[in-house]
Each structure stands twice: as C-alpha cells, then as structure tokens.
Amino acid sequence: MSAQSWFNRLWYRGSPPGWLVAASRVYGAASAARRAAYRRGWLVSRRVGCPVIVVGNLSVGGTGKTPLVAWLAARLAAAGRRPGIATRGYGGSSAGPRLVEPGDAAALVGDEPLLLARRTGLPVAIGRARPAAAQLLVAAGCDVVVSDDGLQHYALARDVQIVVIDGDRRFGNGRLLPAGPLRESPQRLAAVDAIVVNGGTPAAGEFAMRLEAPVAVGLCGGAAVPLASFAGRTVHAVAGIANPERFFRMLRAAGLEVTEHPLDDHATLRADDIRFPDRNPVLMTEKDAVKCTGLADERHWFVPVDASFGAADEAALVDRVMRALAAAARWTGGTASGRG
C-alpha cells in the first residue's frame, strides 16, 4: 500500500494515532500564525494589477477543483473578460515562473497546468511563487487571474475566494494534517465568497456541482466516442489522481466492467502502467493522458470531465463572481485590492 493510500484510509475510514494528532496541533498552530502574519501586515500579500479569483479547497486533493477552474475561466471569457490561469506546476521540473505551451512536456510544467492549457486554450502560468506566475499573465494581456489551488497561498492577494468540497467525503475525520486531510479548519469557510460542493448533498447556501463525462477520446488520433459505447465491456481503468475511486465509480455508472489500476496522484507513468497483456480498452483520466506521449496505442482512451451546474446555481455563481470583480475595481479605481 502506498503512503497516499494509507493516509486516505486513515483520514476517511480510521482513527489517527496519537503522534499524528500531536503533529496536527503543531501544523495548526503554524498555519494560524502564518495567516495572522499576513492579516496583521507582518507578511505582505502582493497585488498584480488585475483582479484575482482563487479556487481552492480545505482538504488535500481530489475535490474537483481543476474542472471548476476550467469552467470558470470559460465563463469569464464568454462574459468578455481576458482570463488567465495561475498554478504552482506541481510535479514539473521548471524552477522559475513560465507560461505553459500546449506542446510542453508534463515532466517540465506539471500535468494539471498542461491539461488546463490544452483544454481551455487560455494563458496558463506556473510558478512556485504564485504572484510571479500571475504577473506573467498580466504581462500577457490578461485582465483577471484565476488561481488554481491557491487558497492557502496568501502571498498573492485575492478578490474572490471559492472553495470546492468533495460532497461525498466532505472533511473526513475533521482533523488537520497530518492526522486528517484538512489544510485549514472548516471555520475558514466563513471568509470565502462561494462554497461549491462536488457531488453528495449540498448544505444551504452551497452551490451544487457535478462532473460529467459524456465521451472518451482516443490518445492516438483524437477520435471522440460516447462513453456509453463501452457499456458492457471490460476495460482497464487507470487513475493517477487523489481520489481514483471517483473515476472508477463514474465508469461503472456508465455501464462499464472495470478492472481498477489506481496510481498515486501526479504519478509519472511508465509503459507497464498502461499496457496490459490482453487487448481490452484502457481508459484513463485526462490528467494521466498528458503524460502518455509515446506510450499509447489504439487501445488507449482518456475520459475528460466537465463541471456542470443546474441553471439557477450557474447563474447565481457567475453573478456572484462578476459582482465581486466589479466591486474590487470600484474599491481601487480600476485595480483590485486583494484580500488575505
């Protein structure tokens, strides 16, 4: 069992040992002190000259944040804005901030940034220093920055904060890292602009999001076919994401017979990870597909997922974001001020 699998079992199904609980108290104190330092001005949040929307989560990985970022960026573009996406570039070897090109290697820029660049066609910048990545987007002509997974990166000032919650797992055992999955206490939700719940049953005031996967796309040739065309067939399912079981459940719900191949989140793929002795189709996540250059053949497909909302929730969420962006511009005479 990998370390990631062990922690997931502990956080969502078991009880942590005392030494992990003690470590969580240390983590919580350090996290609270850091946030207080930004709030009191001892550490400074940097403004980049345009509004910043942060899409993040309280728990570690697997909430559906990346599909929401792509959805939100598309809605901003449709409203006449020029959005760009800033992200850390986790898993990539690039040392400094840079704009992502669709032809880049995932090993250089990270799998999620490459996915977002290819999926959206919008400017995407990576950088361990989030303000530097955002500044690249402003220099490229963007008038609003969407920061992917930036809720705890207070060095970048923000004007809108959106938290995504896994509606099925919620907050697990409710403990902070490493005894639980939480980066911050759920009390942090009181300071955000919108709470989006992926699956499950949203509480009052939360926006209900679901992930839809209508098609599978061939890695060789790019042909798209209905996912339902695989119904009744046995397929290999490869998922190197934080919550592989969600991908497997999605395929089973479409009527597929699934042989599971879970991998660690952001895992580097080798030929043996996606090639099997039989000739059954191999379906993988879009995040895994960007790492399969030179490894795939006609058996290999990826399943892109799209964030979707009911009409009322979609209209209300877009309206809330646009109102917050307009307010940020009014406060500063056209330049967003940011919040920590």
Tab-separated table of C-alpha atoms in Angstrom:
chain	number	residue	atom	x	y	z
A	1	MET	CA	0.000	0.000	0.000
A	2	SER	CA	1.377	3.420	-0.947
A	3	ALA	CA	1.729	6.216	1.609
A	4	GLN	CA	-1.081	8.116	-0.118
A	5	SER	CA	-3.447	5.131	0.147
A	6	TRP	CA	-2.514	4.624	3.805
A	7	PHE	CA	-3.292	8.235	4.667
A	8	ASN	CA	-6.565	8.193	2.722
A	9	ARG	CA	-7.732	5.149	4.649
A	10	LEU	CA	-6.740	6.803	7.920
A	11	TRP	CA	-8.334	10.159	7.133
A	12	TYR	CA	-11.647	8.871	5.804
A	13	ARG	CA	-12.153	5.493	7.487
A	14	GLY	CA	-9.911	5.163	10.525
A	15	SER	CA	-8.618	6.867	13.654
A	16	PRO	CA	-5.191	8.517	13.679
A	17	PRO	CA	-2.551	7.500	16.230
A	18	GLY	CA	-1.659	9.931	18.995
A	19	TRP	CA	1.639	11.023	17.467
A	20	LEU	CA	-0.158	12.188	14.313
A	21	VAL	CA	-2.708	14.088	16.397
A	22	ALA	CA	0.164	15.848	18.169
A	23	ALA	CA	1.732	16.698	14.812
A	24	SER	CA	-1.608	18.144	13.689
A	25	ARG	CA	-1.605	20.544	16.632
A	26	VAL	CA	1.824	21.798	15.596
A	27	TYR	CA	0.677	22.153	11.989
A	28	GLY	CA	-2.453	24.043	13.069
A	29	ALA	CA	-0.509	26.473	15.234
A	30	ALA	CA	1.976	27.176	12.448
A	31	SER	CA	-0.811	27.660	9.894
A	32	ALA	CA	-2.738	30.037	12.165
A	33	ALA	CA	0.404	32.057	12.910
A	34	ARG	CA	1.202	32.387	9.224
A	35	ARG	CA	-2.273	33.596	8.330
A	36	ALA	CA	-2.210	36.063	11.240
A	37	ALA	CA	1.108	37.413	9.979
A	38	TYR	CA	-0.497	38.265	6.630
A	39	ARG	CA	-3.602	39.677	8.300
A	40	ARG	CA	-1.533	41.992	10.513
A	41	GLY	CA	0.780	43.081	7.721
A	42	TRP	CA	3.917	41.389	9.004
A	43	LEU	CA	3.911	39.438	5.751
A	44	VAL	CA	2.644	41.212	2.635
A	45	SER	CA	0.210	39.925	0.026
A	46	ARG	CA	1.269	41.117	-3.408
A	47	ARG	CA	-1.171	42.723	-5.849
A	48	VAL	CA	-0.611	42.155	-9.548
A	49	GLY	CA	-2.673	44.913	-11.176
A	50	CYS	CA	-5.827	42.957	-12.012
A	51	PRO	CA	-8.493	41.068	-10.034
A	52	VAL	CA	-7.560	37.626	-8.723
A	53	ILE	CA	-10.002	34.762	-8.167
A	54	VAL	CA	-8.719	31.936	-6.001
A	55	VAL	CA	-10.232	28.477	-6.404
A	56	GLY	CA	-9.044	26.175	-3.648
A	57	ASN	CA	-10.026	23.647	-1.049
A	58	LEU	CA	-9.622	22.972	2.641
A	59	SER	CA	-8.673	19.330	2.198
A	60	VAL	CA	-5.835	17.688	0.328
A	61	GLY	CA	-6.606	16.900	-3.308
A	62	GLY	CA	-9.432	15.220	-5.146
A	63	THR	CA	-12.313	17.688	-4.819
A	64	GLY	CA	-12.910	18.551	-8.500
A	65	LYS	CA	-11.121	21.878	-8.341
A	66	THR	CA	-9.402	21.727	-11.747
A	67	PRO	CA	-12.636	21.153	-13.744
A	68	LEU	CA	-14.164	24.103	-11.873
A	69	VAL	CA	-11.193	26.313	-12.787
A	70	ALA	CA	-11.654	25.425	-16.474
A	71	TRP	CA	-15.413	26.048	-16.223
A	72	LEU	CA	-14.976	29.416	-14.513
A	73	ALA	CA	-12.299	30.603	-16.940
A	74	ALA	CA	-14.596	29.742	-19.857
A	75	ARG	CA	-17.487	31.688	-18.295
A	76	LEU	CA	-15.249	34.712	-17.747
A	77	ALA	CA	-14.098	34.600	-21.371
A	78	ALA	CA	-17.706	34.339	-22.548
A	79	ALA	CA	-18.504	37.460	-20.485
A	80	GLY	CA	-15.858	39.441	-22.376
A	81	ARG	CA	-13.010	39.169	-19.864
A	82	ARG	CA	-9.463	38.029	-20.712
A	83	PRO	CA	-8.765	35.376	-18.069
A	84	GLY	CA	-5.529	33.560	-17.383
A	85	ILE	CA	-4.854	30.673	-15.031
A	86	ALA	CA	-2.057	30.663	-12.442
A	87	THR	CA	-0.952	27.473	-10.744
A	88	ARG	CA	2.050	26.052	-8.953
A	89	GLY	CA	3.033	23.493	-11.574
A	90	TYR	CA	3.236	20.624	-9.112
A	91	GLY	CA	5.241	17.683	-10.454
A	92	GLY	CA	7.038	19.742	-13.084
A	93	SER	CA	10.768	20.384	-13.091
A	94	SER	CA	10.623	24.041	-14.156
A	95	ALA	CA	12.435	26.056	-11.496
A	96	GLY	CA	11.065	29.503	-12.307
A	97	PRO	CA	7.761	31.017	-13.423
A	98	ARG	CA	6.833	30.449	-17.048
A	99	LEU	CA	3.891	30.400	-19.423
A	100	VAL	CA	2.730	26.927	-20.389
A	101	GLU	CA	2.633	25.950	-24.054
A	102	PRO	CA	0.271	23.163	-25.210
A	103	GLY	CA	3.259	21.289	-26.630
A	104	ASP	CA	5.217	21.328	-23.362
A	105	ALA	CA	6.079	18.111	-21.559
A	106	ALA	CA	4.177	17.321	-18.378
A	107	ALA	CA	7.511	16.491	-16.746
A	108	LEU	CA	8.531	20.126	-17.259
A	109	VAL	CA	5.368	22.074	-16.380
A	110	GLY	CA	3.217	19.584	-14.435
A	111	ASP	CA	0.233	17.529	-15.507
A	112	GLU	CA	-2.627	19.800	-14.351
A	113	PRO	CA	-1.209	23.020	-15.899
A	114	LEU	CA	-0.702	21.208	-19.201
A	115	LEU	CA	-4.234	19.821	-19.035
A	116	LEU	CA	-5.628	23.319	-18.418
A	117	ALA	CA	-3.607	24.874	-21.241
A	118	ARG	CA	-4.772	22.255	-23.738
A	119	ARG	CA	-8.359	22.161	-22.521
A	120	THR	CA	-9.055	25.900	-22.266
A	121	GLY	CA	-6.791	27.440	-24.895
A	122	LEU	CA	-6.208	30.280	-22.420
A	123	PRO	CA	-2.913	31.558	-20.998
A	124	VAL	CA	-1.663	29.368	-18.144
A	125	ALA	CA	1.331	30.315	-15.998
A	126	ILE	CA	3.152	28.211	-13.428
A	127	GLY	CA	5.365	29.266	-10.544
A	128	ARG	CA	6.179	28.211	-7.022
A	129	ALA	CA	5.848	31.932	-6.239
A	130	ARG	CA	2.210	32.451	-7.181
A	131	PRO	CA	2.477	36.281	-7.604
A	132	ALA	CA	5.247	35.846	-10.181
A	133	ALA	CA	3.085	33.447	-12.192
A	134	ALA	CA	0.128	35.859	-12.004
A	135	GLN	CA	2.352	38.734	-13.139
A	136	LEU	CA	3.260	36.781	-16.268
A	137	LEU	CA	-0.442	36.543	-17.100
A	138	VAL	CA	-0.951	40.284	-16.648
A	139	ALA	CA	2.029	40.914	-18.947
A	140	ALA	CA	0.405	38.572	-21.486
A	141	GLY	CA	-2.727	40.756	-21.566
A	142	CYS	CA	-4.991	39.017	-19.059
A	143	ASP	CA	-7.396	41.230	-17.109
A	144	VAL	CA	-8.380	38.647	-14.492
A	145	VAL	CA	-6.339	35.825	-12.941
A	146	VAL	CA	-7.861	32.534	-11.787
A	147	SER	CA	-5.514	30.908	-9.280
A	148	ASP	CA	-5.836	27.135	-9.221
A	149	ASP	CA	-5.387	25.684	-5.717
A	150	GLY	CA	-4.288	28.966	-4.178
A	151	LEU	CA	-6.447	29.324	-1.073
A	152	GLN	CA	-3.523	28.952	1.337
A	153	HIS	CA	-1.045	30.923	-0.832
A	154	TYR	CA	-1.537	34.280	0.874
A	155	ALA	CA	1.430	35.896	-0.871
A	156	LEU	CA	-0.945	36.510	-3.789
A	157	ALA	CA	-3.683	38.997	-2.861
A	158	ARG	CA	-7.130	37.886	-3.907
A	159	ASP	CA	-10.521	39.493	-4.530
A	160	VAL	CA	-12.750	36.414	-4.831
A	161	GLN	CA	-12.322	33.147	-2.920
A	162	ILE	CA	-14.118	29.953	-3.961
A	163	VAL	CA	-13.782	26.709	-2.013
A	164	VAL	CA	-14.550	23.313	-3.556
A	165	ILE	CA	-15.683	20.468	-1.280
A	166	ASP	CA	-15.982	16.773	-2.071
A	167	GLY	CA	-19.650	16.217	-1.303
A	168	ASP	CA	-19.190	12.521	-0.551
A	169	ARG	CA	-16.098	12.674	1.668
A	170	ARG	CA	-16.568	16.243	2.982
A	171	PHE	CA	-13.811	16.790	5.600
A	172	GLY	CA	-13.075	13.175	6.509
A	173	ASN	CA	-12.251	12.840	10.195
A	174	GLY	CA	-12.223	16.644	10.553
A	175	ARG	CA	-8.584	16.850	11.648
A	176	LEU	CA	-5.775	18.977	10.282
A	177	LEU	CA	-2.765	17.489	8.510
A	178	PRO	CA	-1.207	15.027	9.024
A	179	ALA	CA	-3.800	13.327	11.258
A	180	GLY	CA	-6.577	14.364	8.865
A	181	PRO	CA	-6.983	15.711	5.339
A	182	LEU	CA	-7.524	19.375	6.245
A	183	ARG	CA	-5.134	22.198	5.380
A	184	GLU	CA	-7.285	24.656	7.360
A	185	SER	CA	-10.176	24.466	9.779
A	186	PRO	CA	-13.718	24.482	8.328
A	187	GLN	CA	-14.131	27.829	10.150
A	188	ARG	CA	-12.183	29.254	7.191
A	189	LEU	CA	-15.351	28.890	5.105
A	190	ALA	CA	-16.828	31.948	6.824
A	191	ALA	CA	-14.341	34.145	4.960
A	192	VAL	CA	-14.894	32.876	1.390
A	193	ASP	CA	-17.248	34.167	-1.284
A	194	ALA	CA	-18.681	30.860	-2.505
A	195	ILE	CA	-18.711	27.195	-1.496
A	196	VAL	CA	-19.048	24.696	-4.342
A	197	VAL	CA	-19.887	21.101	-3.478
A	198	ASN	CA	-18.952	18.368	-5.934
A	199	GLY	CA	-21.482	15.536	-5.580
A	200	GLY	CA	-23.254	14.492	-2.429
A	201	THR	CA	-25.920	16.694	-0.872
A	202	PRO	CA	-25.035	20.392	-0.581
A	203	ALA	CA	-25.998	22.315	2.534
A	204	ALA	CA	-27.974	25.550	2.414
A	205	GLY	CA	-26.040	28.286	0.642
A	206	GLU	CA	-23.684	25.892	-1.162
A	207	PHE	CA	-23.566	25.568	-4.943
A	208	ALA	CA	-24.139	22.044	-6.283
A	209	MET	CA	-21.623	20.927	-8.919
A	210	ARG	CA	-21.440	17.611	-10.698
A	211	LEU	CA	-18.813	16.186	-13.018
A	212	GLU	CA	-19.983	14.892	-16.381
A	213	ALA	CA	-18.067	12.618	-18.730
A	214	PRO	CA	-20.069	12.091	-21.927
A	215	VAL	CA	-17.208	10.947	-24.180
A	216	ALA	CA	-13.920	9.090	-24.371
A	217	VAL	CA	-11.154	10.427	-26.594
A	218	GLY	CA	-8.554	8.251	-28.303
A	219	LEU	CA	-4.962	9.057	-27.421
A	220	CYS	CA	-3.948	8.061	-30.945
A	221	GLY	CA	-5.904	10.103	-33.470
A	222	GLY	CA	-8.076	12.045	-31.048
A	223	ALA	CA	-11.381	10.470	-32.104
A	224	ALA	CA	-14.188	11.045	-29.583
A	225	VAL	CA	-16.835	8.398	-28.981
A	226	PRO	CA	-19.694	8.261	-26.454
A	227	LEU	CA	-18.512	6.795	-23.168
A	228	ALA	CA	-21.667	4.682	-23.263
A	229	SER	CA	-20.271	2.872	-26.313
A	230	PHE	CA	-18.034	0.937	-23.887
A	231	ALA	CA	-21.016	-0.214	-21.797
A	232	GLY	CA	-20.967	-3.938	-21.065
A	233	ARG	CA	-17.286	-4.251	-21.981
A	234	THR	CA	-14.413	-4.993	-19.648
A	235	VAL	CA	-11.932	-2.111	-19.582
A	236	HIS	CA	-8.758	-1.298	-17.730
A	237	ALA	CA	-9.176	1.948	-15.766
A	238	VAL	CA	-6.021	3.898	-14.898
A	239	ALA	CA	-6.258	6.824	-12.467
A	240	GLY	CA	-3.306	8.720	-11.049
A	241	ILE	CA	-5.424	11.218	-9.133
A	242	ALA	CA	-6.049	11.946	-5.468
A	243	ASN	CA	-9.351	10.037	-5.403
A	244	PRO	CA	-9.147	7.250	-8.015
A	245	GLU	CA	-12.314	5.601	-6.739
A	246	ARG	CA	-14.395	8.510	-8.065
A	247	PHE	CA	-13.139	7.796	-11.598
A	248	PHE	CA	-13.847	4.083	-11.253
A	249	ARG	CA	-17.384	4.751	-9.952
A	250	MET	CA	-18.047	7.093	-12.853
A	251	LEU	CA	-17.100	4.400	-15.374
A	252	ARG	CA	-19.206	1.774	-13.615
A	253	ALA	CA	-22.175	4.171	-13.578
A	254	ALA	CA	-21.863	4.319	-17.383
A	255	GLY	CA	-22.212	0.513	-17.529
A	256	LEU	CA	-18.546	-0.454	-17.951
A	257	GLU	CA	-16.941	-3.519	-16.345
A	258	VAL	CA	-13.877	-2.008	-14.665
A	259	THR	CA	-10.505	-3.521	-13.827
A	260	GLU	CA	-9.002	-0.941	-11.459
A	261	HIS	CA	-5.440	0.373	-11.684
A	262	PRO	CA	-5.103	3.155	-9.076
A	263	LEU	CA	-1.872	5.155	-9.014
A	264	ASP	CA	-0.587	7.900	-6.741
A	265	ASP	CA	-1.659	11.437	-7.543
A	266	HIS	CA	0.621	13.035	-10.189
A	267	ALA	CA	2.392	9.694	-10.701
A	268	THR	CA	4.912	9.522	-13.535
A	269	LEU	CA	3.551	6.943	-15.962
A	270	ARG	CA	5.590	4.106	-17.411
A	271	ALA	CA	4.628	1.750	-20.221
A	272	ASP	CA	3.817	-1.003	-17.690
A	273	ASP	CA	1.275	1.291	-16.012
A	274	ILE	CA	-0.943	1.474	-19.095
A	275	ARG	CA	-0.102	-1.623	-21.159
A	276	PHE	CA	-1.684	-4.947	-20.220
A	277	PRO	CA	-1.443	-8.476	-21.689
A	278	ASP	CA	-4.994	-8.536	-23.085
A	279	ARG	CA	-6.460	-6.301	-25.790
A	280	ASN	CA	-9.169	-4.722	-23.631
A	281	PRO	CA	-9.583	-0.935	-23.916
A	282	VAL	CA	-7.604	1.177	-21.457
A	283	LEU	CA	-9.423	4.246	-20.123
A	284	MET	CA	-7.612	6.889	-18.080
A	285	THR	CA	-8.144	10.364	-16.706
A	286	GLU	CA	-7.305	13.418	-18.769
A	287	LYS	CA	-4.586	14.292	-16.259
A	288	ASP	CA	-2.908	10.953	-16.889
A	289	ALA	CA	-3.272	11.233	-20.661
A	290	VAL	CA	-0.989	14.284	-20.900
A	291	LYS	CA	1.827	12.098	-19.522
A	292	CYS	CA	1.458	9.311	-22.097
A	293	THR	CA	3.362	10.728	-25.069
A	294	GLY	CA	4.952	7.815	-26.889
A	295	LEU	CA	3.338	5.189	-24.639
A	296	ALA	CA	-0.186	4.841	-26.052
A	297	ASP	CA	-1.689	2.899	-28.934
A	298	GLU	CA	-5.182	2.438	-30.350
A	299	ARG	CA	-6.387	0.746	-27.141
A	300	HIS	CA	-5.866	3.876	-25.036
A	301	TRP	CA	-8.549	6.463	-24.326
A	302	PHE	CA	-8.936	9.315	-21.870
A	303	VAL	CA	-12.188	10.487	-20.328
A	304	PRO	CA	-12.440	14.285	-19.968
A	305	VAL	CA	-14.732	15.532	-17.215
A	306	ASP	CA	-16.667	18.788	-17.292
A	307	ALA	CA	-18.010	20.756	-14.345
A	308	SER	CA	-21.750	21.268	-14.593
A	309	PHE	CA	-24.341	23.195	-12.564
A	310	GLY	CA	-28.083	23.492	-12.590
A	311	ALA	CA	-29.296	26.605	-14.385
A	312	ALA	CA	-30.137	28.505	-11.187
A	313	ASP	CA	-26.841	27.682	-9.437
A	314	GLU	CA	-24.822	28.519	-12.546
A	315	ALA	CA	-26.476	31.908	-12.953
A	316	ALA	CA	-26.121	32.715	-9.248
A	317	LEU	CA	-22.458	31.683	-9.064
A	318	VAL	CA	-21.467	33.633	-12.179
A	319	ASP	CA	-23.385	36.663	-10.913
A	320	ARG	CA	-21.665	36.491	-7.518
A	321	VAL	CA	-18.222	36.332	-9.123
A	322	MET	CA	-18.931	39.184	-11.555
A	323	ARG	CA	-20.321	41.384	-8.774
A	324	ALA	CA	-17.243	40.750	-6.649
A	325	LEU	CA	-14.953	41.630	-9.568
A	326	ALA	CA	-16.882	44.840	-10.197
A	327	ALA	CA	-16.692	45.763	-6.509
A	328	ALA	CA	-12.947	45.141	-6.477
A	329	ALA	CA	-12.494	47.530	-9.394
A	330	ARG	CA	-14.618	50.229	-7.704
A	331	TRP	CA	-12.663	49.998	-4.446
A	332	THR	CA	-9.398	50.778	-6.185
A	333	GLY	CA	-10.405	52.871	-9.170
A	334	GLY	CA	-9.948	50.002	-11.603
A	335	THR	CA	-7.306	47.866	-9.904
A	336	ALA	CA	-8.254	45.096	-7.499
A	337	SER	CA	-7.043	45.481	-3.935
A	338	GLY	CA	-6.982	41.875	-2.848
A	339	ARG	CA	-7.829	40.066	0.380
A	340	GLY	CA	-5.810	37.741	2.507
